[in-house]
């Protein structure tokens, strides 16, 4: 069934279709409407779910963790300051291997205070052990969230998943979204019960772990996160069988065959970059695009495979890791290391909601083409559109 | 090197560490209750952060799986019926209960 939905409504419908059983969330702009919509579903009787009112984002994630350990399917939303506040619990959830699913409606971090989109909030949590998916439009928000439950709950993975989409650009903009039937989703996403908490079999969880075992637990956790990249491909294929929509695995290329200069982006920028690539191709430029859908685990092998034949790569980062540059650029350089002498140009742009349009991307492309022609070594990173 | 076999969720039997070390390896001292002095007021039960104390057959007893030896019970007992004694006595090893 097709409906006109903004990103937040699409996320709420995903929670309904996934039959989430516990929603523990603390309101934050611009993610709060997801909670409102889900509580409306609960009130109407179209979703049986326990809405837990909490006093903070920290408690929200702790409640979701407890509910998941009791065997319930839990969902929550946050972003920006709320995600930063959850930071400690994020590591508990991944370390305890609980498949909580969270929609992160990306927004800049203070100071100065901002309510507008960028990826700085999630990039700050790059090491927390969650699967991190990015969506370019509202259909992908719905589809990725449904895939997130199956991916996180998969026996080989058993990890929490963040599904990212940008504040306002996606959260408050309506697009046509095709909603799959409840029955079809139930087949794709059977309820997985894996309770850890059992009153008849008491267990100490999150036990004190000495040097003789801690590193082994961490090895297992990282191996599971790496497996999530492979399982995502399977889950995407199964989902495509159900809905006909295939978002691909960790990365997808656009006009990459014979592409000389490849733009690389995550989130809403991907749609803009696709139009920019078409515009550049129309005037004879060999432009291409690589969409990074999965940021964690970073799909280095898939990136190498996709960019093998490129002459230059342009990382478009809506985030700044202070003193180090763009997160995507760092990953690309690390992933491509040793492959060729291919330069990676790194642009920091669009922070705190600064608009990035098609013309901006075509102008970045031209700058790169000139620098490439002149044989200049790319700067570690540069800021665009100041 | 092969990874060790571990539960997926870091967990263990109550009162043990992940590696299976027993609580007496963690406690530095343990509470000893003088049942003559104890008037069963149950104050210690309320204060114990690990719910390690219970009244069983008319006497306060400690569940050694859970007591971490913090000594809060000894401080809170209004009639000073609880004394903390060392769990480990140097080269004499662990004190038997
Ligand atoms: S020493 Fe601490 S943990 Fe042990 S019984 Fe007393 S209060 Fe409880
Ligand atoms: S607080 Fe002291 S007197 Fe009261 S029950 Fe405990 S040991 Fe007995």
mmCIF file of C-alpha atoms in Angstrom, chain B residues 3-55:
data_model
loop_
_atom_site.group_PDB
_atom_site.id
_atom_site.type_symbol
_atom_site.label_atom_id
_atom_site.label_comp_id
_atom_site.label_asym_id
_atom_site.label_seq_id
_atom_site.Cartn_x
_atom_site.Cartn_y
_atom_site.Cartn_z
ATOM 1 C CA UNK B 3 39.460 -18.111 20.322
ATOM 2 C CA UNK B 4 38.265 -19.432 23.671
ATOM 3 C CA UNK B 5 34.824 -20.989 24.054
ATOM 4 C CA UNK B 6 32.692 -18.397 25.810
ATOM 5 C CA UNK B 7 28.971 -17.779 26.235
ATOM 6 C CA UNK B 8 27.708 -15.279 23.618
ATOM 7 C CA UNK B 9 26.294 -13.081 26.382
ATOM 8 C CA UNK B 10 29.036 -12.365 28.935
ATOM 9 C CA UNK B 11 27.515 -14.132 31.933
ATOM 10 C CA UNK B 12 28.229 -16.658 34.636
ATOM 11 C CA UNK B 13 26.707 -18.451 37.606
ATOM 12 C CA UNK B 14 25.563 -16.002 40.278
ATOM 13 C CA UNK B 15 28.356 -15.020 42.600
ATOM 14 C CA UNK B 16 31.170 -15.829 40.221
ATOM 15 C CA UNK B 17 33.302 -13.858 37.854
ATOM 16 C CA UNK B 18 33.343 -14.667 34.159
ATOM 17 C CA UNK B 19 36.326 -16.973 34.555
ATOM 18 C CA UNK B 20 34.484 -18.890 37.246
ATOM 19 C CA UNK B 21 36.471 -17.485 40.177
ATOM 20 C CA UNK B 22 34.570 -17.974 43.422
ATOM 21 C CA UNK B 23 33.468 -15.053 45.568
ATOM 22 C CA UNK B 24 36.014 -15.831 48.291
ATOM 23 C CA UNK B 25 38.684 -14.928 45.743
ATOM 24 C CA UNK B 26 37.088 -11.505 45.431
ATOM 25 C CA UNK B 27 36.162 -10.779 49.079
ATOM 26 C CA UNK B 28 38.864 -9.358 51.271
ATOM 27 C CA UNK B 29 36.814 -9.898 54.399
ATOM 28 C CA UNK B 30 33.584 -11.587 55.365
ATOM 29 C CA UNK B 31 30.869 -10.916 57.924
ATOM 30 C CA UNK B 32 30.656 -13.182 60.980
ATOM 31 C CA UNK B 33 27.380 -12.992 62.892
ATOM 32 C CA UNK B 34 27.179 -13.381 66.662
ATOM 33 C CA UNK B 35 23.790 -15.088 66.980
ATOM 34 C CA UNK B 36 23.724 -14.484 70.753
ATOM 35 C CA UNK B 37 23.845 -10.721 70.206
ATOM 36 C CA UNK B 38 21.589 -10.630 67.097
ATOM 37 C CA UNK B 39 17.983 -9.662 67.886
ATOM 38 C CA UNK B 40 16.699 -10.410 64.358
ATOM 39 C CA UNK B 41 15.807 -6.771 63.662
ATOM 40 C CA UNK B 42 16.617 -7.428 59.957
ATOM 41 C CA UNK B 43 18.324 -4.053 59.497
ATOM 42 C CA UNK B 44 21.300 -5.784 57.841
ATOM 43 C CA UNK B 45 19.006 -7.534 55.352
ATOM 44 C CA UNK B 46 17.706 -4.183 54.195
ATOM 45 C CA UNK B 47 21.114 -2.567 53.828
ATOM 46 C CA UNK B 48 23.028 -5.389 52.126
ATOM 47 C CA UNK B 49 23.520 -4.154 48.533
ATOM 48 C CA UNK B 50 23.687 -7.715 47.198
ATOM 49 C CA UNK B 51 20.731 -9.205 49.078
ATOM 50 C CA UNK B 52 23.188 -11.736 50.471
ATOM 51 C CA UNK B 53 21.532 -11.961 53.893
ATOM 52 C CA UNK B 54 18.408 -13.826 54.876
ATOM 53 C CA UNK B 55 16.771 -15.118 58.051
#
